[in-house]
Short mmCIF file of C-alpha atoms and ligand atoms in Angstrom, two decimals:
data_model
loop_
_atom_site.label_atom_id
_atom_site.label_comp_id
_atom_site.label_asym_id
_atom_site.label_seq_id
_atom_site.Cartn_x
_atom_site.Cartn_y
_atom_site.Cartn_z
CA MET A 1 -17.35 -9.12 -19.29
CA ALA A 2 -15.69 -6.86 -16.76
CA ARG A 3 -13.42 -3.97 -17.66
CA LEU A 4 -9.84 -4.66 -16.54
CA ILE A 5 -8.49 -2.02 -14.18
CA ASP A 6 -4.88 -1.66 -15.28
CA GLY A 7 -2.68 -0.91 -12.27
CA LYS A 8 0.50 -1.01 -14.31
CA ALA A 9 -0.71 1.79 -16.60
CA VAL A 10 -2.02 4.00 -13.77
CA SER A 11 1.14 3.40 -11.76
CA LYS A 12 3.26 4.50 -14.72
CA GLN A 13 1.09 7.59 -15.19
CA ILE A 14 1.64 8.59 -11.53
CA LYS A 15 5.38 7.88 -11.66
CA ASP A 16 5.69 9.95 -14.84
CA GLU A 17 3.93 12.88 -13.16
CA LEU A 18 6.23 12.57 -10.14
CA LYS A 19 9.29 12.30 -12.38
CA GLU A 20 8.50 15.75 -13.78
CA THR A 21 8.11 17.27 -10.31
CA VAL A 22 11.32 15.65 -9.12
CA ALA A 23 13.25 16.86 -12.18
CA ASP A 24 11.91 20.37 -11.64
CA TRP A 25 13.00 20.32 -8.00
CA LYS A 26 16.45 19.08 -9.00
CA THR A 27 16.92 22.21 -11.08
CA LYS A 28 16.22 24.15 -7.87
CA GLY A 29 18.80 22.14 -5.94
CA ILE A 30 16.36 19.85 -4.08
CA GLU A 31 17.12 16.14 -4.24
CA ILE A 32 14.79 13.64 -2.55
CA GLY A 33 16.45 10.90 -0.50
CA LEU A 34 14.77 7.65 0.59
CA ALA A 35 16.47 5.27 3.04
CA VAL A 36 15.41 1.65 2.54
CA ILE A 37 16.29 -0.68 5.41
CA GLN A 38 16.04 -4.45 5.20
CA VAL A 39 16.97 -6.72 8.10
CA GLY A 40 17.72 -10.29 7.06
CA LYS A 41 17.35 -11.86 3.64
CA ASP A 42 13.69 -12.84 3.33
CA PRO A 43 13.39 -13.53 -0.44
CA ALA A 44 9.95 -11.89 -0.84
CA SER A 45 11.20 -8.80 1.01
CA SER A 46 14.27 -8.66 -1.24
CA VAL A 47 11.98 -8.62 -4.32
CA TYR A 48 9.86 -5.79 -2.83
CA VAL A 49 12.97 -3.78 -1.85
CA GLY A 50 14.45 -4.29 -5.34
CA ASN A 51 11.23 -3.02 -6.97
CA LYS A 52 11.18 0.03 -4.68
CA LYS A 53 14.76 0.88 -5.59
CA LYS A 54 13.96 0.51 -9.30
CA ALA A 55 10.99 2.85 -8.94
CA CYS A 56 13.21 5.40 -7.16
CA GLU A 57 15.67 5.29 -10.06
CA TYR A 58 12.84 5.78 -12.56
CA VAL A 59 11.36 8.77 -10.75
CA GLY A 60 14.73 10.32 -9.91
CA ILE A 61 14.70 9.78 -6.15
CA ARG A 62 18.05 8.94 -4.54
CA SER A 63 17.69 5.68 -2.59
CA GLU A 64 20.12 4.71 0.15
CA SER A 65 20.13 1.02 0.85
CA TYR A 66 20.80 -0.55 4.27
CA GLU A 67 20.95 -4.34 4.07
CA LEU A 68 21.47 -5.43 7.66
CA PRO A 69 22.24 -8.97 8.82
CA GLU A 70 19.48 -11.09 10.41
CA GLU A 71 21.21 -10.87 13.82
CA THR A 72 21.05 -7.03 13.95
CA THR A 73 19.77 -6.04 17.39
CA GLN A 74 16.77 -3.81 17.95
CA GLU A 75 19.08 -1.25 19.55
CA GLU A 76 21.32 -1.15 16.46
CA LEU A 77 18.31 -0.72 14.20
CA LEU A 78 16.93 2.06 16.42
CA GLN A 79 20.30 3.84 16.33
CA LEU A 80 20.33 3.74 12.53
CA ILE A 81 16.76 5.08 12.36
CA GLU A 82 17.65 7.89 14.76
CA ARG A 83 20.67 8.83 12.64
CA LEU A 84 18.47 8.90 9.51
CA ASN A 85 15.80 10.92 11.36
CA GLN A 86 18.46 13.61 11.88
CA ASP A 87 19.84 13.45 8.31
CA ASP A 88 18.55 16.41 6.25
CA GLY A 89 19.39 14.59 3.00
CA ILE A 90 16.93 11.82 3.84
CA HIS A 91 13.25 12.66 3.40
CA GLY A 92 11.73 9.21 3.79
CA ILE A 93 12.64 6.14 5.87
CA LEU A 94 11.28 2.73 5.05
CA VAL A 95 11.89 -0.41 7.09
CA GLN A 96 10.83 -3.41 5.04
CA LEU A 97 8.42 -5.56 7.07
CA PRO A 98 8.37 -8.14 8.48
CA VAL A 99 11.43 -7.67 10.66
CA PRO A 100 12.98 -10.73 12.39
CA ALA A 101 11.06 -11.99 15.45
CA HIS A 102 13.58 -10.60 18.00
CA ILE A 103 12.78 -7.04 16.86
CA ASP A 104 9.49 -5.42 17.92
CA GLU A 105 7.79 -4.08 14.78
CA ASP A 106 5.69 -1.57 16.68
CA THR A 107 8.75 -0.02 18.39
CA ILE A 108 10.46 0.34 15.01
CA ILE A 109 7.43 1.97 13.36
CA ARG A 110 7.15 4.47 16.24
CA ALA A 111 10.89 5.29 16.05
CA ILE A 112 10.63 6.68 12.51
CA SER A 113 10.04 10.42 12.53
CA PRO A 114 6.39 11.08 11.51
CA LYS A 115 7.84 13.59 9.00
CA LYS A 116 9.72 10.76 7.24
CA ASP A 117 7.08 8.03 7.65
CA VAL A 118 6.58 7.36 3.92
CA ASP A 119 4.91 3.99 4.62
CA GLY A 120 2.20 5.82 6.60
CA PHE A 121 2.32 3.28 9.45
CA HIS A 122 3.26 5.63 12.35
CA PRO A 123 0.41 6.16 14.86
CA GLN A 124 0.60 9.91 14.13
CA SER A 125 -0.02 9.31 10.40
CA VAL A 126 -2.85 6.88 11.17
CA GLY A 127 -4.40 9.35 13.62
CA ALA A 128 -4.19 12.20 11.09
CA LEU A 129 -5.99 10.05 8.50
CA SER A 130 -8.75 9.14 10.94
CA ILE A 131 -9.50 12.78 11.81
CA GLY A 132 -9.17 13.99 8.23
CA GLN A 133 -5.90 15.91 8.60
CA PRO A 134 -3.03 15.90 6.10
CA GLY A 135 -0.35 13.24 6.57
CA PHE A 136 1.14 10.14 5.01
CA VAL A 137 -1.36 7.47 3.98
CA SER A 138 -0.56 3.76 3.78
CA CYS A 139 0.49 3.15 0.16
CA THR A 140 -1.73 0.21 -0.84
CA PRO A 141 -5.11 1.75 0.11
CA ALA A 142 -3.99 5.17 -1.19
CA GLY A 143 -3.15 3.45 -4.49
CA ILE A 144 -6.59 1.84 -4.65
CA ILE A 145 -8.27 5.25 -4.36
CA GLN A 146 -6.11 6.49 -7.26
CA LEU A 147 -7.01 3.38 -9.30
CA LEU A 148 -10.71 4.08 -8.79
CA LYS A 149 -10.47 7.82 -9.48
CA ARG A 150 -8.27 7.52 -12.53
CA ASN A 151 -10.66 4.90 -13.97
CA ASP A 152 -13.61 7.28 -13.44
CA ILE A 153 -15.23 5.02 -10.86
CA GLU A 154 -17.32 7.18 -8.56
CA ILE A 155 -17.09 6.44 -4.83
CA GLU A 156 -19.49 9.05 -3.43
CA GLY A 157 -22.75 7.53 -2.24
CA LYS A 158 -21.68 3.99 -3.19
CA GLU A 159 -21.98 0.93 -0.96
CA CYS A 160 -18.34 -0.01 -0.29
CA VAL A 161 -17.43 -3.26 1.45
CA VAL A 162 -13.85 -3.89 2.58
CA ILE A 163 -13.00 -7.46 3.56
CA GLY A 164 -10.11 -7.30 6.05
CA ARG A 165 -9.28 -4.91 8.90
CA SER A 166 -5.48 -4.95 9.03
CA ASN A 167 -3.69 -1.75 10.04
CA ILE A 168 -1.92 -1.47 6.68
CA VAL A 169 -4.76 -2.28 4.28
CA GLY A 170 -8.30 -2.83 5.59
CA LYS A 171 -8.62 -0.05 8.19
CA PRO A 172 -6.98 2.78 6.20
CA MET A 173 -8.93 1.60 3.12
CA ALA A 174 -12.20 2.00 5.01
CA LEU A 175 -11.20 5.49 6.23
CA LEU A 176 -10.22 6.60 2.72
CA LEU A 177 -13.47 5.35 1.18
CA LEU A 178 -15.34 7.19 3.92
CA ARG A 179 -13.34 10.34 3.17
CA GLU A 180 -14.52 9.98 -0.44
CA ASN A 181 -18.13 9.84 0.82
CA GLY A 182 -18.67 6.12 0.29
CA THR A 183 -20.98 4.19 2.66
CA VAL A 184 -18.51 1.79 4.17
CA THR A 185 -18.80 -1.65 5.76
CA VAL A 186 -15.71 -3.46 7.08
CA ALA A 187 -15.96 -7.26 7.13
CA HIS A 188 -13.56 -9.59 8.96
CA SER A 189 -13.23 -13.15 10.22
CA LYS A 190 -16.05 -12.70 12.74
CA THR A 191 -18.50 -11.20 10.24
CA ARG A 192 -21.72 -13.19 9.96
CA ASN A 193 -23.26 -13.87 6.55
CA LEU A 194 -20.15 -12.62 4.69
CA ARG A 195 -21.71 -13.45 1.31
CA GLU A 196 -24.79 -11.32 1.96
CA VAL A 197 -22.65 -8.44 3.27
CA CYS A 198 -20.39 -8.57 0.19
CA LYS A 199 -23.36 -8.81 -2.17
CA ARG A 200 -24.46 -5.34 -1.03
CA ALA A 201 -21.26 -3.83 -2.39
CA ASP A 202 -21.06 -1.55 -5.41
CA ILE A 203 -17.31 -1.48 -4.69
CA LEU A 204 -15.83 -4.60 -3.08
CA VAL A 205 -12.24 -4.37 -1.81
CA VAL A 206 -10.84 -7.78 -0.92
CA ALA A 207 -7.88 -7.88 1.49
CA VAL A 208 -8.60 -11.17 3.20
CA GLY A 209 -5.22 -12.85 2.66
CA ARG A 210 -6.76 -16.14 1.43
CA PRO A 211 -6.01 -17.29 -2.12
CA ARG A 212 -9.05 -17.09 -4.47
CA MET A 213 -11.54 -17.16 -1.55
CA ILE A 214 -13.99 -14.68 -3.10
CA ASP A 215 -15.92 -16.18 -6.00
CA ALA A 216 -18.97 -14.95 -7.93
CA SER A 217 -21.34 -15.98 -5.13
CA TYR A 218 -20.01 -12.99 -3.08
CA VAL A 219 -20.37 -10.42 -5.83
CA LYS A 220 -23.36 -8.34 -6.97
CA GLU A 221 -23.91 -8.12 -10.73
CA GLY A 222 -22.06 -5.02 -11.97
CA ALA A 223 -19.92 -4.48 -8.86
CA VAL A 224 -16.37 -3.11 -9.04
CA VAL A 225 -13.97 -5.63 -7.50
CA ILE A 226 -10.52 -4.68 -6.19
CA ASP A 227 -8.25 -7.61 -5.32
CA VAL A 228 -5.47 -6.74 -2.87
CA GLY A 229 -4.23 -10.31 -2.29
CA ILE A 230 -0.93 -11.66 -3.56
CA HIS A 231 -0.21 -15.38 -3.38
CA ARG A 232 1.52 -18.11 -5.35
CA ASN A 233 -0.82 -20.90 -6.49
CA GLU A 234 -0.01 -24.61 -6.83
CA ASN A 235 1.75 -23.89 -10.17
CA ASN A 236 3.84 -21.10 -8.60
CA LYS A 237 1.83 -18.49 -10.53
CA LEU A 238 0.68 -15.29 -8.83
CA CYS A 239 -2.98 -15.12 -7.82
CA GLY A 240 -5.12 -12.91 -5.61
CA ASP A 241 -7.78 -13.23 -2.91
CA VAL A 242 -10.42 -13.21 -5.67
CA ASP A 243 -11.23 -16.14 -7.93
CA PHE A 244 -10.76 -14.07 -11.09
CA GLU A 245 -12.30 -16.54 -13.58
CA SER A 246 -15.45 -16.86 -11.48
CA VAL A 247 -15.90 -13.14 -10.66
CA GLU A 248 -14.87 -11.51 -13.94
CA PRO A 249 -18.14 -12.34 -15.80
CA VAL A 250 -20.23 -10.85 -12.95
CA ALA A 251 -18.26 -7.67 -12.15
CA SER A 252 -18.36 -4.45 -14.17
CA ALA A 253 -14.65 -3.80 -13.49
CA ILE A 254 -11.93 -5.82 -11.76
CA THR A 255 -8.22 -5.60 -10.96
CA PRO A 256 -6.03 -8.46 -12.19
CA VAL A 257 -3.26 -10.12 -10.14
CA PRO A 258 -0.53 -9.40 -11.06
CA GLY A 259 -0.85 -5.94 -12.63
CA GLY A 260 -3.63 -4.49 -10.47
CA VAL A 261 -3.09 -3.18 -6.95
CA GLY A 262 0.56 -4.30 -6.63
CA PRO A 263 2.18 -1.66 -8.91
CA MET A 264 0.06 1.05 -7.27
CA THR A 265 1.61 0.43 -3.85
CA ILE A 266 5.05 1.35 -5.18
CA ALA A 267 3.76 4.36 -7.13
CA MET A 268 2.19 5.72 -3.93
CA LEU A 269 5.43 5.17 -2.03
CA MET A 270 7.08 7.45 -4.59
CA TYR A 271 4.21 9.91 -4.13
CA ASN A 272 4.77 9.89 -0.36
CA CYS A 273 8.50 10.57 -0.85
CA VAL A 274 7.62 13.68 -2.86
CA GLU A 275 5.11 14.70 -0.15
CA ALA A 276 7.87 14.22 2.43
CA VAL A 277 9.83 17.11 0.94
CA GLU A 278 6.85 19.40 1.51
CA LEU A 279 6.58 18.14 5.09
CA SER A 280 10.29 18.65 5.75
CA LYS A 281 9.78 22.34 4.98
CA ALA A 282 6.95 22.65 7.54
P1 LIG B 1 -3.92 -9.68 7.21
O1 LIG B 1 -3.22 -8.79 8.16
O2 LIG B 1 -3.72 -11.16 7.27
O3 LIG B 1 -5.50 -9.40 7.37
C1 LIG B 1 -6.46 -10.23 6.80
C2 LIG B 1 -7.82 -9.75 7.22
O4 LIG B 1 -8.79 -10.62 6.64
C3 LIG B 1 -8.07 -9.76 8.73
O5 LIG B 1 -8.73 -8.58 9.12
C4 LIG B 1 -8.96 -10.99 8.94
O6 LIG B 1 -9.93 -10.83 9.96
C5 LIG B 1 -9.70 -11.09 7.63
N1 LIG B 1 -10.08 -12.48 7.35
C6 LIG B 1 -9.29 -13.57 7.36
N2 LIG B 1 -10.02 -14.67 7.06
C7 LIG B 1 -11.29 -14.24 6.86
C8 LIG B 1 -12.50 -14.90 6.51
N3 LIG B 1 -12.56 -16.21 6.31
N4 LIG B 1 -13.61 -14.15 6.38
C9 LIG B 1 -13.57 -12.80 6.56
N5 LIG B 1 -12.47 -12.13 6.88
C10 LIG B 1 -11.33 -12.84 7.04
O7 LIG B 1 -3.64 -9.27 5.71
P2 LIG B 1 -3.23 -7.85 5.05
O8 LIG B 1 -1.86 -7.48 5.45
O9 LIG B 1 -4.34 -6.87 5.20
O10 LIG B 1 -3.16 -8.30 3.53
C11 LIG B 1 -4.28 -8.85 2.83
C12 LIG B 1 -3.83 -9.41 1.50
O11 LIG B 1 -3.29 -8.36 0.72
C13 LIG B 1 -2.71 -10.45 1.58
O12 LIG B 1 -2.91 -11.40 0.57
C14 LIG B 1 -1.44 -9.66 1.32
O13 LIG B 1 -0.41 -10.44 0.77
C15 LIG B 1 -1.94 -8.65 0.33
N6 LIG B 1 -1.22 -7.37 0.29
C16 LIG B 1 -0.94 -6.88 -0.94
C17 LIG B 1 -0.32 -5.66 -1.07
C18 LIG B 1 -0.06 -5.12 -2.45
O14 LIG B 1 0.77 -4.24 -2.61
N7 LIG B 1 -0.78 -5.61 -3.47
C19 LIG B 1 0.03 -4.92 0.06
C20 LIG B 1 -0.30 -5.43 1.32
C21 LIG B 1 -0.95 -6.65 1.41
P3 LIG B 1 -9.55 -10.70 11.54
O15 LIG B 1 -9.06 -9.28 11.71
O16 LIG B 1 -10.84 -10.97 12.23
O17 LIG B 1 -8.49 -11.73 11.80
#
């Protein structure tokens, strides 16, 4: 039976540590401000934005909410971002993705000052990560590294396989595992013999975006399995990219969905907001 990797518990631990730092800074007159921008009323986005605001409240970060109508133009959104870039009371800017189709996501990501890029999506942040320099790291993969470390799962020297090569999960995940001295393989939709590739993994990170695709036939006995996926199944219950019932008896440790990677993403957003204050001083 695999050990359950409890993302809720680790996320709380991180938020509690940050809460102390934030409270300490408050006594010195520093208050962290996060601007959260949502364009339109996508229900899933509203849930994510709500959870981010709740986490801010818990940690003691001031969140400023901008709920813009669906028909907001790209120019209007860019003007708001520019105003927030100049605002010394705002340390982090987050635009909840996806944005409506008439707005170019890439232009919006590039418009956010790299010093306030708490999502870690700006090309400057991505570039810094790839050459091993300090900067914001995409929250989900950064959270996975914390989950592994805080559960005493060694990465150095391990065979790590990441399924998925998206800019927000797969690619930064691979870079972070490499930074931790893992031996990293990135698999994607054109990978041949996916099962054999996955079966090499001591640590298998699944960010494939397909409900319950990865069953025990992809997993080596004793592997650590991290499930990034979030979906609703036929009964409207949350499930991941991993077939939990099939994999759990084979793995040595596994993240559940919900309660695994999901809470870590928000904890690392809070971490990045605290980092942003340091960057604003530079
Ligand atoms: P994405 O952009 O859709 O990327 C999926 C990746 O999987 C792509 O690289 C794709 O390959 C690869 N892929 C698709 N089908 C495949 C197959 N049959 N065999 C091998 N590789 C295949 O997804 P994402 O944004 O990275 O997200 C992945 C999952 O994580 C989703 O379920 C998403 O909802 C979830 N997610 C969760 C959190 C969280 O906080 N827990 C955060 C972000 C995302 P190609 O590049 O060749 O197309």
